Short mmCIF file of C-alpha atoms in Angstrom, two decimals:
data_model
loop_
_atom_site.label_atom_id
_atom_site.label_comp_id
_atom_site.label_asym_id
_atom_site.label_seq_id
_atom_site.Cartn_x
_atom_site.Cartn_y
_atom_site.Cartn_z
CA MET A 29 -42.48 0.52 -4.70
CA ALA A 30 -45.26 2.30 -2.88
CA ALA A 31 -48.63 2.28 -4.69
CA GLN A 32 -48.22 5.75 -6.13
CA TRP A 33 -45.00 4.63 -7.88
CA LYS A 34 -46.16 1.22 -9.24
CA SER A 35 -46.98 2.25 -12.81
CA PHE A 36 -44.96 5.42 -13.27
CA PHE A 37 -43.37 8.28 -11.44
CA ILE A 38 -42.61 11.87 -12.29
CA VAL A 39 -39.25 13.45 -11.49
CA LEU A 40 -39.29 17.19 -10.89
CA THR A 41 -36.44 19.65 -11.12
CA ASP A 42 -36.94 23.41 -10.74
CA ASN A 43 -40.72 22.65 -10.67
CA ALA A 44 -40.60 21.22 -14.23
CA VAL A 45 -41.48 17.71 -15.39
CA VAL A 46 -38.34 16.18 -16.93
CA SER A 47 -39.22 12.51 -17.44
CA THR A 48 -42.00 9.98 -17.12
CA VAL A 49 -40.68 6.43 -17.18
CA SER A 50 -41.77 2.86 -16.77
CA ALA A 51 -41.57 1.36 -13.29
CA ARG A 52 -38.86 -0.95 -14.62
CA VAL A 53 -36.47 1.98 -15.05
CA CYS A 54 -35.24 3.93 -12.03
CA THR A 55 -34.48 7.59 -12.59
CA LEU A 56 -31.68 8.53 -10.21
CA MET A 57 -31.30 12.20 -9.34
CA ILE A 58 -28.14 14.07 -8.38
CA ASP A 59 -28.34 15.94 -5.09
CA LEU A 60 -25.55 18.45 -5.65
CA GLY A 61 -23.50 20.09 -2.93
CA SER A 62 -21.31 23.16 -3.06
CA ARG A 63 -18.62 23.65 -5.70
CA SER A 64 -15.07 22.89 -4.54
CA CYS A 65 -11.81 23.25 -6.47
CA GLY A 66 -13.74 23.85 -9.69
CA GLN A 67 -15.85 20.71 -9.29
CA ARG A 68 -19.39 20.22 -8.06
CA MET A 69 -19.86 17.13 -5.94
CA GLY A 70 -23.06 15.35 -4.98
CA ARG A 71 -24.74 11.98 -4.46
CA PHE A 72 -26.98 9.98 -6.75
CA VAL A 73 -30.26 9.37 -4.91
CA LEU A 74 -33.55 7.53 -5.44
CA PRO A 75 -36.97 9.21 -5.40
CA PRO A 76 -39.01 8.52 -2.24
CA GLY A 77 -40.30 4.99 -2.10
CA ASP A 78 -39.09 1.42 -1.79
CA PRO A 79 -35.58 0.31 -2.88
CA CYS A 80 -34.91 0.12 -6.58
CA THR A 81 -36.03 -3.21 -8.07
CA CYS A 82 -35.77 -2.18 -11.70
CA THR A 83 -33.70 -3.56 -14.56
CA GLY A 84 -32.10 -0.32 -15.67
CA VAL A 85 -31.38 3.23 -14.63
CA ARG A 86 -31.69 6.68 -16.12
CA LEU A 87 -29.66 9.57 -14.71
CA GLY A 88 -31.87 12.56 -13.96
CA GLY A 89 -31.24 16.27 -13.68
CA HIS A 90 -29.02 18.46 -11.50
CA TYR A 91 -29.50 21.29 -9.01
CA HIS A 92 -32.45 20.00 -7.02
CA ARG A 93 -33.40 18.85 -3.53
CA TYR A 94 -36.19 16.50 -4.53
CA ALA A 95 -34.97 13.14 -3.30
CA PRO A 96 -33.38 12.39 0.09
CA GLU A 97 -30.30 10.18 0.25
CA MET A 98 -30.72 6.58 1.33
CA GLN A 99 -30.17 6.49 5.07
CA GLY A 100 -26.95 4.82 6.17
CA GLN A 101 -25.71 4.23 2.63
CA ASP A 102 -22.98 5.84 0.59
CA PRO A 103 -23.92 5.88 -3.12
CA PRO A 104 -21.36 6.85 -5.74
CA LEU A 105 -20.39 10.47 -6.05
CA TYR A 106 -21.27 12.52 -9.10
CA MET A 107 -18.60 14.97 -10.21
CA ASP A 108 -18.75 17.30 -13.21
CA MET A 109 -15.28 16.22 -14.36
CA LEU A 110 -15.57 12.44 -14.00
CA PRO A 111 -16.82 10.97 -17.30
CA GLU A 112 -16.41 7.44 -15.98
CA VAL A 113 -19.48 7.94 -13.74
CA THR A 114 -22.08 6.48 -16.10
CA ALA A 115 -25.61 5.19 -15.77
CA GLU A 116 -24.23 1.64 -16.00
CA VAL A 117 -21.77 2.17 -13.13
CA ILE A 118 -24.33 3.90 -10.92
CA GLY A 119 -26.97 1.31 -11.74
CA ARG A 120 -24.80 -1.54 -10.53
CA TRP A 121 -24.46 0.17 -7.15
CA PHE A 122 -28.27 0.32 -6.81
CA ASN A 123 -28.54 -3.29 -8.06
CA CYS A 124 -30.30 -2.15 -11.24
CA THR A 125 -29.03 -4.26 -14.13
CA ALA A 126 -29.92 -5.06 -17.70
CA SER A 127 -31.27 -8.54 -16.93
CA LYS A 128 -31.98 -10.88 -14.10
CA PRO A 129 -30.52 -13.24 -12.94
CA VAL A 130 -27.33 -11.18 -12.70
CA GLU A 131 -24.07 -12.38 -14.21
CA SER A 132 -21.02 -11.94 -12.03
CA THR A 133 -18.88 -9.07 -13.32
CA LEU A 134 -15.84 -11.18 -12.49
CA GLY A 135 -16.86 -14.25 -14.50
CA VAL A 136 -15.86 -16.36 -11.49
CA THR A 137 -15.38 -20.11 -11.82
CA GLU A 138 -14.04 -22.60 -9.33
CA THR A 139 -10.62 -24.03 -10.25
CA ALA A 140 -9.47 -25.86 -7.13
CA PRO A 141 -11.41 -28.60 -5.30
CA GLU A 142 -10.06 -27.43 -1.95
CA LEU A 143 -11.46 -23.96 -2.63
CA THR A 144 -15.04 -24.94 -3.41
CA SER A 145 -17.87 -22.51 -2.78
CA LYS A 146 -19.46 -22.50 0.65
CA VAL A 147 -23.05 -21.48 1.41
CA ALA A 148 -23.92 -19.72 4.66
CA PRO A 149 -27.41 -19.65 6.18
CA GLY A 150 -29.41 -17.08 4.24
CA SER A 151 -26.79 -16.78 1.48
CA THR A 152 -27.13 -17.57 -2.21
CA PRO A 153 -25.32 -20.64 -3.60
CA VAL A 154 -22.81 -20.19 -6.43
CA ALA A 155 -21.32 -22.60 -8.97
CA SER A 156 -18.61 -24.77 -7.41
CA THR A 157 -17.71 -27.54 -9.90
CA PRO A 158 -13.93 -27.34 -10.50
CA THR A 159 -14.27 -27.99 -14.24
CA ASP A 160 -17.33 -25.77 -14.77
CA THR A 161 -16.43 -22.76 -16.94
CA THR A 162 -19.86 -21.12 -17.04
CA PRO A 163 -20.21 -17.73 -15.34
CA VAL A 164 -21.36 -17.76 -11.74
CA VAL A 165 -25.02 -16.72 -11.53
CA SER A 166 -26.60 -14.91 -8.59
CA THR A 167 -30.27 -15.80 -8.12
CA THR A 168 -32.71 -13.57 -6.29
CA PRO A 169 -32.44 -14.51 -2.59
CA GLU A 170 -35.55 -16.23 -1.26
CA PRO A 171 -36.81 -15.71 1.32
CA SER A 172 -33.97 -14.01 3.25
CA MET A 173 -31.22 -11.68 2.03
CA PRO A 174 -27.57 -12.78 1.74
CA PRO A 175 -25.24 -11.93 4.63
CA ALA A 176 -23.60 -8.50 4.62
CA ASP A 177 -19.97 -9.65 4.73
CA CYS A 178 -17.62 -12.52 5.52
CA GLN A 179 -17.63 -11.76 9.24
CA VAL A 180 -21.38 -12.44 9.39
CA ILE A 181 -20.84 -15.74 7.55
CA LEU A 182 -18.08 -16.78 9.98
CA ASP A 183 -20.23 -15.83 12.96
CA ALA A 184 -22.98 -18.06 11.52
CA GLY A 185 -20.66 -21.06 11.79
CA GLN A 186 -19.03 -21.28 8.35
CA ASN A 187 -15.31 -21.66 9.17
CA SER A 188 -13.96 -22.62 5.74
CA SER A 189 -12.41 -20.12 3.34
CA GLY A 190 -14.02 -19.97 -0.10
CA VAL A 191 -16.41 -18.14 -2.43
CA TYR A 192 -19.62 -16.82 -0.88
CA THR A 193 -22.43 -14.51 -1.94
CA ILE A 194 -22.96 -11.37 0.11
CA GLN A 195 -25.10 -8.28 -0.21
CA HIS A 196 -23.74 -4.88 0.75
CA ALA A 197 -25.52 -1.55 0.19
CA ARG A 198 -28.17 -3.31 -1.94
CA GLN A 199 -25.49 -4.81 -4.19
CA ILE A 200 -25.24 -8.59 -4.45
CA MET A 201 -21.71 -9.79 -5.13
CA GLN A 202 -19.57 -12.90 -4.98
CA VAL A 203 -16.48 -12.56 -2.79
CA TYR A 204 -13.71 -14.81 -1.55
CA CYS A 205 -13.85 -15.04 2.23
CA ARG A 206 -10.63 -15.74 4.11
CA MET A 207 -11.83 -17.30 7.36
CA GLU A 208 -9.63 -17.28 10.46
CA PRO A 209 -11.80 -19.04 13.05
CA GLU A 210 -8.97 -19.21 15.58
CA SER A 211 -9.11 -15.41 15.87
CA GLY A 212 -12.81 -15.13 15.10
CA LYS A 213 -12.21 -12.96 12.02
CA GLY A 214 -13.63 -13.25 8.52
CA TYR A 215 -12.11 -11.16 5.73
CA ILE A 216 -13.22 -10.14 2.25
CA VAL A 217 -10.24 -10.77 -0.05
CA PHE A 218 -10.01 -8.10 -2.75
CA GLN A 219 -6.61 -8.83 -4.33
CA ARG A 220 -4.49 -11.91 -4.89
CA ARG A 221 -1.31 -12.62 -6.88
CA LEU A 222 0.11 -16.13 -7.00
CA ASP A 223 1.24 -17.35 -10.43
CA GLY A 224 0.97 -14.65 -13.10
CA THR A 225 -1.95 -16.26 -14.95
CA VAL A 226 -3.98 -13.02 -14.83
CA SER A 227 -2.60 -9.78 -16.28
CA PHE A 228 -2.96 -6.73 -14.04
CA ASN A 229 -2.11 -4.37 -16.90
CA ARG A 230 -5.77 -3.30 -17.12
CA THR A 231 -7.88 -0.26 -17.94
CA TRP A 232 -9.46 2.14 -15.47
CA GLN A 233 -12.88 0.60 -16.15
CA GLU A 234 -11.60 -2.93 -15.53
CA TYR A 235 -10.06 -1.87 -12.22
CA ALA A 236 -13.34 -0.14 -11.32
CA GLU A 237 -15.44 -3.24 -12.06
CA GLY A 238 -12.98 -5.98 -11.09
CA PHE A 239 -11.36 -8.81 -13.04
CA GLY A 240 -9.84 -12.26 -12.66
CA ASN A 241 -10.87 -15.43 -10.87
CA LEU A 242 -11.89 -15.40 -7.21
CA THR A 243 -10.13 -18.70 -6.55
CA GLY A 244 -6.98 -17.58 -8.34
CA GLU A 245 -5.63 -14.15 -9.19
CA PHE A 246 -8.08 -11.24 -9.16
CA TRP A 247 -8.95 -7.64 -8.29
CA LEU A 248 -12.42 -7.31 -6.75
CA GLY A 249 -13.07 -3.82 -8.12
CA ASN A 250 -12.55 -0.25 -6.93
CA GLN A 251 -16.26 0.56 -6.99
CA LYS A 252 -16.99 -2.39 -4.71
CA LEU A 253 -14.10 -1.38 -2.44
CA HIS A 254 -15.50 2.12 -2.14
CA SER A 255 -18.98 0.76 -1.47
CA LEU A 256 -17.64 -1.57 1.22
CA THR A 257 -15.21 0.75 3.00
CA GLY A 258 -16.78 4.15 2.36
CA ASN A 259 -17.97 4.53 5.95
CA GLY A 260 -14.34 4.47 7.17
CA SER A 261 -14.76 1.68 9.74
CA TRP A 262 -12.76 -1.06 8.01
CA GLU A 263 -9.30 -2.51 8.52
CA LEU A 264 -6.81 -3.94 6.03
CA VAL A 265 -4.59 -7.02 6.27
CA ILE A 266 -1.90 -7.86 3.69
CA THR A 267 -0.06 -11.17 3.53
CA LEU A 268 3.11 -11.58 1.46
CA ARG A 269 5.37 -14.43 0.38
CA ALA A 270 8.81 -14.20 -1.23
CA PHE A 271 10.54 -16.67 -3.55
CA ASP A 272 13.02 -17.50 -0.77
CA GLY A 273 10.14 -18.82 1.35
CA ASP A 274 9.91 -15.87 3.73
CA GLU A 275 6.39 -14.81 4.68
CA ALA A 276 5.08 -11.56 6.14
CA ARG A 277 1.81 -10.11 7.35
CA VAL A 278 0.86 -6.51 8.14
CA ARG A 279 -2.31 -4.86 9.40
CA TYR A 280 -3.68 -1.32 9.02
CA GLN A 281 -6.31 -0.37 11.59
CA ASN A 282 -7.96 2.15 9.26
CA PHE A 283 -8.70 1.53 5.58
CA GLU A 284 -10.98 3.40 3.21
CA ILE A 285 -11.26 3.86 -0.55
CA HIS A 286 -12.87 7.20 -1.40
CA SER A 287 -15.06 7.85 -4.42
CA HIS A 288 -12.97 10.59 -6.05
CA SER A 289 -10.36 8.74 -8.16
CA TYR A 290 -10.57 5.93 -5.58
CA TRP A 291 -7.94 7.58 -3.43
CA LEU A 292 -6.46 5.60 -0.58
CA ASP A 293 -6.82 6.39 3.12
CA VAL A 294 -4.80 4.00 5.29
CA SER A 295 -3.24 4.32 8.75
CA GLY A 296 -2.54 2.46 11.99
CA PHE A 297 0.24 0.16 10.76
CA ASN A 298 1.15 -2.96 12.72
CA ASP A 299 3.64 -5.65 11.70
CA GLU A 300 2.18 -9.10 12.46
CA SER A 301 4.97 -11.14 10.86
CA GLY A 302 6.17 -12.63 14.14
CA ASP A 303 9.78 -12.61 15.29
CA ALA A 304 11.91 -10.40 13.04
CA GLU A 305 15.37 -11.44 11.89
CA CYS A 306 17.63 -9.21 14.00
CA GLY A 307 21.35 -8.65 14.48
CA ILE A 308 21.92 -8.33 10.74
CA SER A 309 23.67 -5.70 8.61
CA LEU A 310 21.26 -3.10 7.24
CA GLY A 311 22.99 -2.37 3.94
CA MET A 312 25.99 -0.04 4.15
CA GLU A 313 28.55 -2.68 3.20
CA ASN A 314 26.53 -4.57 0.58
CA GLY A 315 25.28 -1.42 -1.15
CA SER A 316 21.55 -1.94 -0.61
CA ILE A 317 21.61 1.48 1.04
CA PRO A 318 22.24 3.73 -2.01
CA ASP A 319 24.90 6.45 -2.17
CA SER A 320 22.13 9.06 -2.29
CA ALA A 321 20.99 7.97 1.19
CA ILE A 322 24.40 8.74 2.78
CA SER A 323 25.28 12.34 3.70
CA ALA A 324 27.66 14.17 6.02
CA SER A 325 28.30 17.45 7.80
CA SER A 326 31.16 18.14 5.35
CA ARG A 327 33.86 16.51 3.21
CA TYR A 328 37.59 17.23 3.30
CA THR A 329 38.73 18.85 0.02
CA ASP A 330 41.06 21.57 1.37
CA GLY A 331 43.42 21.66 -1.62
CA ASP A 332 45.29 18.60 -0.39
CA SER A 333 46.30 16.71 -3.54
CA SER A 334 46.37 13.41 -1.66
CA ARG A 335 42.72 13.95 -0.73
CA SER A 336 41.37 14.41 -4.24
CA THR A 337 37.77 14.95 -5.20
CA ASP A 338 37.46 11.15 -5.40
CA ASN A 339 38.21 10.79 -1.69
CA CYS A 340 36.48 11.52 1.62
CA GLN A 341 32.95 11.42 0.20
CA ALA A 342 30.12 10.46 2.54
CA SER A 343 29.31 7.46 0.33
CA HIS A 344 32.86 6.16 1.00
CA GLY A 345 31.95 5.67 4.64
CA ARG A 346 30.81 2.10 4.03
CA LEU A 347 32.29 -0.75 6.05
CA ASN A 348 35.31 -2.28 4.22
CA TYR A 349 35.19 0.30 1.40
CA LEU A 350 38.63 0.32 -0.29
CA GLY A 351 38.29 2.99 -2.94
CA THR A 352 39.69 2.93 -6.45
CA SER A 353 43.08 4.68 -6.39
CA GLY A 354 46.23 5.19 -4.30
CA GLY A 355 46.56 7.38 -1.22
CA ILE A 356 43.68 7.84 1.21
CA THR A 357 40.94 6.18 -0.79
CA GLY A 358 38.67 4.39 1.65
CA GLY A 359 36.46 6.18 4.14
CA TRP A 360 34.68 9.42 4.91
CA CYS A 361 36.67 12.33 6.33
CA PRO A 362 35.09 15.67 7.28
CA CYS A 363 36.37 19.13 6.41
CA SER A 364 36.36 20.26 10.04
CA LYS A 365 36.83 18.20 13.18
CA PRO A 366 34.30 19.77 15.60
CA ASP A 367 30.62 18.84 15.32
CA SER A 368 31.11 16.47 12.39
CA TRP A 369 28.71 13.66 11.55
CA LEU A 370 27.95 10.94 9.01
CA GLN A 371 24.24 10.31 8.32
CA VAL A 372 22.34 7.35 6.85
CA ASP A 373 18.76 7.49 5.54
CA LEU A 374 17.30 4.00 5.92
CA GLY A 375 14.34 4.96 3.73
CA TRP A 376 11.75 4.04 6.39
CA ARG A 377 11.62 3.35 10.12
CA LEU A 378 13.70 0.32 11.05
CA GLN A 379 14.84 -1.15 14.33
CA VAL A 380 18.54 -0.34 14.80
CA GLU A 381 20.52 -2.21 17.46
CA GLY A 382 24.14 -1.20 17.02
CA VAL A 383 27.03 0.08 14.90
CA ILE A 384 30.18 -1.43 13.39
CA ILE A 385 32.91 1.19 12.98
CA GLN A 386 36.24 1.06 11.14
CA GLY A 387 39.06 3.50 10.40
CA SER A 388 39.83 5.08 7.04
CA PHE A 389 41.55 2.74 4.56
CA ASP A 390 45.13 3.89 3.86
CA PRO A 391 47.18 1.29 1.95
CA LEU A 392 50.40 3.26 2.52
CA GLU A 393 49.68 3.66 6.26
CA THR A 394 50.61 7.32 5.96
CA TRP A 395 47.73 9.00 7.75
CA SER A 396 46.48 6.51 10.40
CA GLU A 397 43.08 8.14 10.90
CA TRP A 398 40.22 6.62 12.89
CA VAL A 399 37.52 7.45 15.43
CA THR A 400 38.18 6.36 19.03
CA GLU A 401 34.81 7.38 20.56
CA TYR A 402 31.43 8.38 19.13
CA GLN A 403 27.76 8.96 19.91
CA VAL A 404 24.65 8.12 17.89
CA GLN A 405 21.62 10.28 17.08
CA TYR A 406 18.36 9.25 15.43
CA SER A 407 15.32 10.97 13.90
CA ASP A 408 12.26 10.34 11.74
CA ASP A 409 12.15 13.78 10.10
CA GLN A 410 15.72 15.22 10.26
CA SER A 411 14.41 18.06 12.45
CA ASN A 412 13.93 16.43 15.84
CA TRP A 413 17.02 14.47 16.88
CA GLN A 414 17.52 12.27 19.91
CA TYR A 415 20.65 10.59 21.26
CA VAL A 416 20.90 6.89 21.95
CA ILE A 417 21.04 7.00 25.75
CA GLN A 418 22.38 4.76 28.48
CA SER A 419 19.91 2.30 29.95
CA THR A 420 20.57 3.60 33.49
CA GLY A 421 20.24 7.32 32.81
CA THR A 422 19.42 10.12 30.42
CA SER A 423 22.91 10.94 29.15
CA PRO A 424 23.98 10.06 25.59
CA GLN A 425 25.68 6.70 25.36
CA THR A 426 29.33 6.98 24.26
CA PHE A 427 30.63 4.02 22.29
CA PRO A 428 34.24 2.83 21.95
CA GLY A 429 35.81 3.21 18.53
CA ASN A 430 38.91 1.86 16.84
CA ILE A 431 42.53 1.32 17.86
CA ASP A 432 43.74 0.99 14.26
CA GLN A 433 42.47 1.78 10.78
CA THR A 434 41.41 -1.70 9.64
CA THR A 435 39.90 -3.70 12.52
CA PRO A 436 36.07 -3.38 12.75
CA VAL A 437 34.68 -2.71 16.24
CA THR A 438 31.05 -3.60 17.01
CA SER A 439 29.02 -1.77 19.67
CA MET A 440 25.43 -2.66 20.56
CA PHE A 441 22.94 -0.18 22.05
CA ASP A 442 21.66 -0.76 25.58
CA GLN A 443 18.15 -0.42 24.11
CA PRO A 444 17.27 -0.80 20.39
CA ILE A 445 15.76 2.25 18.71
CA ARG A 446 13.38 2.67 15.76
CA ALA A 447 14.10 5.47 13.31
CA ARG A 448 14.61 6.36 9.67
CA PHE A 449 17.68 8.62 9.97
CA ILE A 450 20.86 7.70 11.90
CA ARG A 451 23.84 10.00 12.60
CA ILE A 452 27.25 8.91 13.85
CA ARG A 453 28.97 11.78 15.72
CA PRO A 454 32.72 11.32 16.44
CA THR A 455 33.70 12.69 19.86
CA ALA A 456 37.36 11.52 19.91
CA TYR A 457 39.73 10.39 17.18
CA ASN A 458 43.28 9.60 16.13
CA ARG A 459 44.64 12.47 13.96
CA TRP A 460 41.31 13.02 12.12
CA PRO A 461 37.69 11.77 12.57
CA SER A 462 37.71 9.57 9.45
CA MET A 463 35.70 6.36 9.39
CA ARG A 464 33.81 3.56 7.67
CA MET A 465 30.73 1.99 9.25
CA GLU A 466 27.75 -0.38 9.14
CA LEU A 467 24.44 -0.35 11.01
CA ILE A 468 23.08 -3.46 12.74
CA GLY A 469 19.35 -4.04 13.15
CA CYS A 470 16.29 -6.08 12.27
CA LYS A 471 14.83 -7.12 8.94
CA ILE A 472 11.15 -6.29 9.38
CA THR A 473 8.28 -6.11 6.92
CA GLY A 474 7.84 -2.37 7.28
CA ASP A 475 5.07 0.05 6.34
CA SER A 476 5.35 0.15 2.55
CA LEU A 477 1.74 1.16 1.89
CA GLY A 478 1.64 4.10 4.30
CA ARG A 479 3.64 6.29 1.89
CA HIS A 480 0.85 5.83 -0.67
CA SER A 481 -1.94 7.03 1.63
CA SER A 482 -3.89 10.00 0.21
CA GLY A 483 -2.74 8.96 -3.28
CA ASN A 484 -5.23 8.66 -6.14
CA PHE A 485 -5.56 5.38 -7.98
CA SER A 486 -3.93 5.30 -11.43
CA SER A 487 -4.29 2.80 -14.26
CA PRO A 488 -2.20 2.56 -17.42
CA ASP A 489 -4.89 4.48 -19.35
CA LYS A 490 -5.78 7.03 -16.63
CA ASP A 491 -2.92 8.82 -14.88
CA HIS A 492 -3.54 10.39 -11.46
CA ASP A 493 -0.01 10.40 -10.03
CA GLN A 494 1.94 13.55 -9.15
CA THR A 495 4.78 13.01 -11.63
CA ASP A 496 5.10 15.49 -14.49
CA GLY A 497 5.50 13.72 -17.82
CA GLU A 498 5.93 10.19 -16.40
CA LYS A 499 2.93 7.87 -16.13
CA CYS A 500 3.69 5.51 -13.27
CA ALA A 501 0.93 2.98 -13.98
CA GLU A 502 2.01 2.76 -17.60
CA LYS A 503 5.67 2.42 -16.60
CA PHE A 504 5.03 -0.37 -14.08
CA GLN A 505 2.16 -1.97 -16.07
CA GLY A 506 -0.43 -2.12 -13.32
CA GLY A 507 -2.95 -0.01 -11.43
CA TRP A 508 -1.96 1.28 -7.98
CA TRP A 509 -2.01 4.32 -5.70
CA TYR A 510 1.11 5.86 -7.22
CA LYS A 511 2.36 9.26 -6.10
CA SER A 512 5.64 9.68 -7.97
CA CYS A 513 8.06 7.67 -10.10
CA ASP A 514 10.58 10.39 -11.01
CA SER A 515 13.77 11.35 -9.13
CA ALA A 516 11.83 11.23 -5.83
CA ILE A 517 10.75 7.64 -6.43
CA SER A 518 12.55 6.32 -3.33
CA ASP A 519 10.38 8.55 -1.13
CA TYR A 520 7.03 7.76 -2.74
CA LEU A 521 7.09 4.31 -4.37
CA THR A 522 7.54 1.78 -1.59
CA SER A 523 4.86 -0.71 -2.64
CA ASN A 524 3.13 -2.02 -5.75
CA LEU A 525 1.33 -5.35 -5.48
CA ASN A 526 -0.27 -5.02 -8.92
CA GLY A 527 2.90 -4.89 -11.01
CA VAL A 528 4.09 -7.41 -13.60
CA TYR A 529 4.41 -10.96 -12.25
CA TYR A 530 7.95 -12.35 -12.54
CA ASN A 531 8.83 -16.01 -12.01
CA ASN A 532 12.02 -15.07 -10.19
CA ALA A 533 12.90 -12.65 -7.44
CA THR A 534 15.57 -10.42 -8.98
CA VAL A 535 14.23 -7.52 -11.06
CA ASP A 536 15.15 -4.00 -12.12
CA ASP A 537 14.45 -1.25 -9.59
CA TYR A 538 10.80 -1.16 -8.45
CA MET A 539 9.58 -3.62 -11.12
CA GLY A 540 7.24 -6.49 -10.36
CA ILE A 541 5.34 -7.08 -7.13
CA GLN A 542 6.99 -4.78 -4.62
CA TRP A 543 7.05 -4.34 -0.84
CA VAL A 544 10.26 -2.32 -0.67
CA THR A 545 10.55 -2.00 3.11
CA TRP A 546 10.71 -5.80 3.39
CA LYS A 547 12.82 -7.07 0.49
CA GLY A 548 14.14 -3.96 -1.23
CA LYS A 549 13.45 -2.42 -4.63
CA GLN A 550 15.11 -5.18 -6.70
CA VAL A 551 13.09 -8.12 -5.35
CA SER A 552 9.71 -9.07 -6.80
CA LEU A 553 7.44 -11.15 -4.58
CA LYS A 554 5.90 -14.53 -5.32
CA TRP A 555 2.51 -14.11 -3.62
CA SER A 556 0.30 -11.41 -2.14
CA GLU A 557 -3.21 -11.17 -0.74
CA MET A 558 -5.07 -8.04 0.38
CA MET A 559 -8.20 -8.41 2.49
CA THR A 560 -10.50 -6.25 4.57
CA ARG A 561 -13.10 -6.56 7.32
CA ARG A 562 -15.36 -4.25 9.24
CA ARG A 563 -13.88 -3.19 12.58
CA PRO A 564 -15.88 -4.25 15.65
#
């Protein structure tokens, strides 16, 4: 510190002396802003002088403008209603700890020879013996400081993935760097699941500080994530692997973890999984599209005893649906012929390439009802609808339908479309516009995390989701950015990479490691890795 601060310093608030402390204890003040939503928010700041080199911290008073914030940094927020903001947590951010050298908060040890620690120019070496179980120790860097992130290490010529020491915002930390020299990108990995050896059913404090093994399964820590990404100029990459061997990779151009409840800000989705599997059924026939996702303009119930309440429902409009009783039992049939439609909610935006259509199932061949021509509409919000158009014009494309009630007829669009909601609109029919159908499209990874953006982080012991009565993190036994897990779960829970690890793929709805837009809600994944890097 500057000379005037070497032996002691005095912290003032409202022109009163509040503490005189040894130079080995930093008193951090709270520069408070305006009150918002019943809470007062501000930043912890250091008194004027050199960076904190102490071994402990003491939190000072409120309501003052004594100390300026550190330029270009983003220290943790203080909030009246956040008891988890403690001197210990704040001290770690300023690199003020109880003893030096500093023990890794993750207790990292090397477990795989091929993942040994690498040392970049100017970085601090860490333990790398595969059988060594002692905690990794960070020594004070001499004479230069460790690199700021994995990108700097890659740019310095270290092309191998592994454990490195970095320093960000005056905090020294060990991280696992995923190096991709072919693209010139170095990522900080902050989450990995691979074998279930580490439980992710952890407390709020454990998720804040981090846990696990950097060369195995781990969570780097929400406080570190906020410190790294708090300036909003970072991107996120997620890689996934299923038990059937399929692999996927997605990128989000914008990624930030905010200080208040570590809420998630993510946008700019891009699927980098390569060629998607296209020309496949999207789930009407096999039931992966639930009944609740199928609706219609109306349903025929007009007092006709042969069309009982068990018949003509929208959910009966599945390809090859046969029903459960005699009479007209298979297929959707509307109440009125004009302007009728059958709608499917795919749950998220998918690429749709065509439709398979089929007449209503009538085992007695009494009614002979089917659609002979139809058009297709699509939308992302159910308010703004567009027609699938001809490739050579702007008019809606009209597709041929059936000539009998049983033979499926497949029609492909001139140009594939991407949408969440699809409507089939009959324009001509035999006797009545009754039908069964399937959608054809591509199996893509999909944006499962986007639905969780602006959600607060929840842990089993600290609930921040929007569900009344239900604690999502407790229910799914892992911390995540949950929004809801009640009746609206299909709209809000489309990912959870911190759930229980299962050694097989098939699970109950939404359990396990989930990326719903890729494999559905009843498939738990084998492997996941989340990593981030500063955008150029």
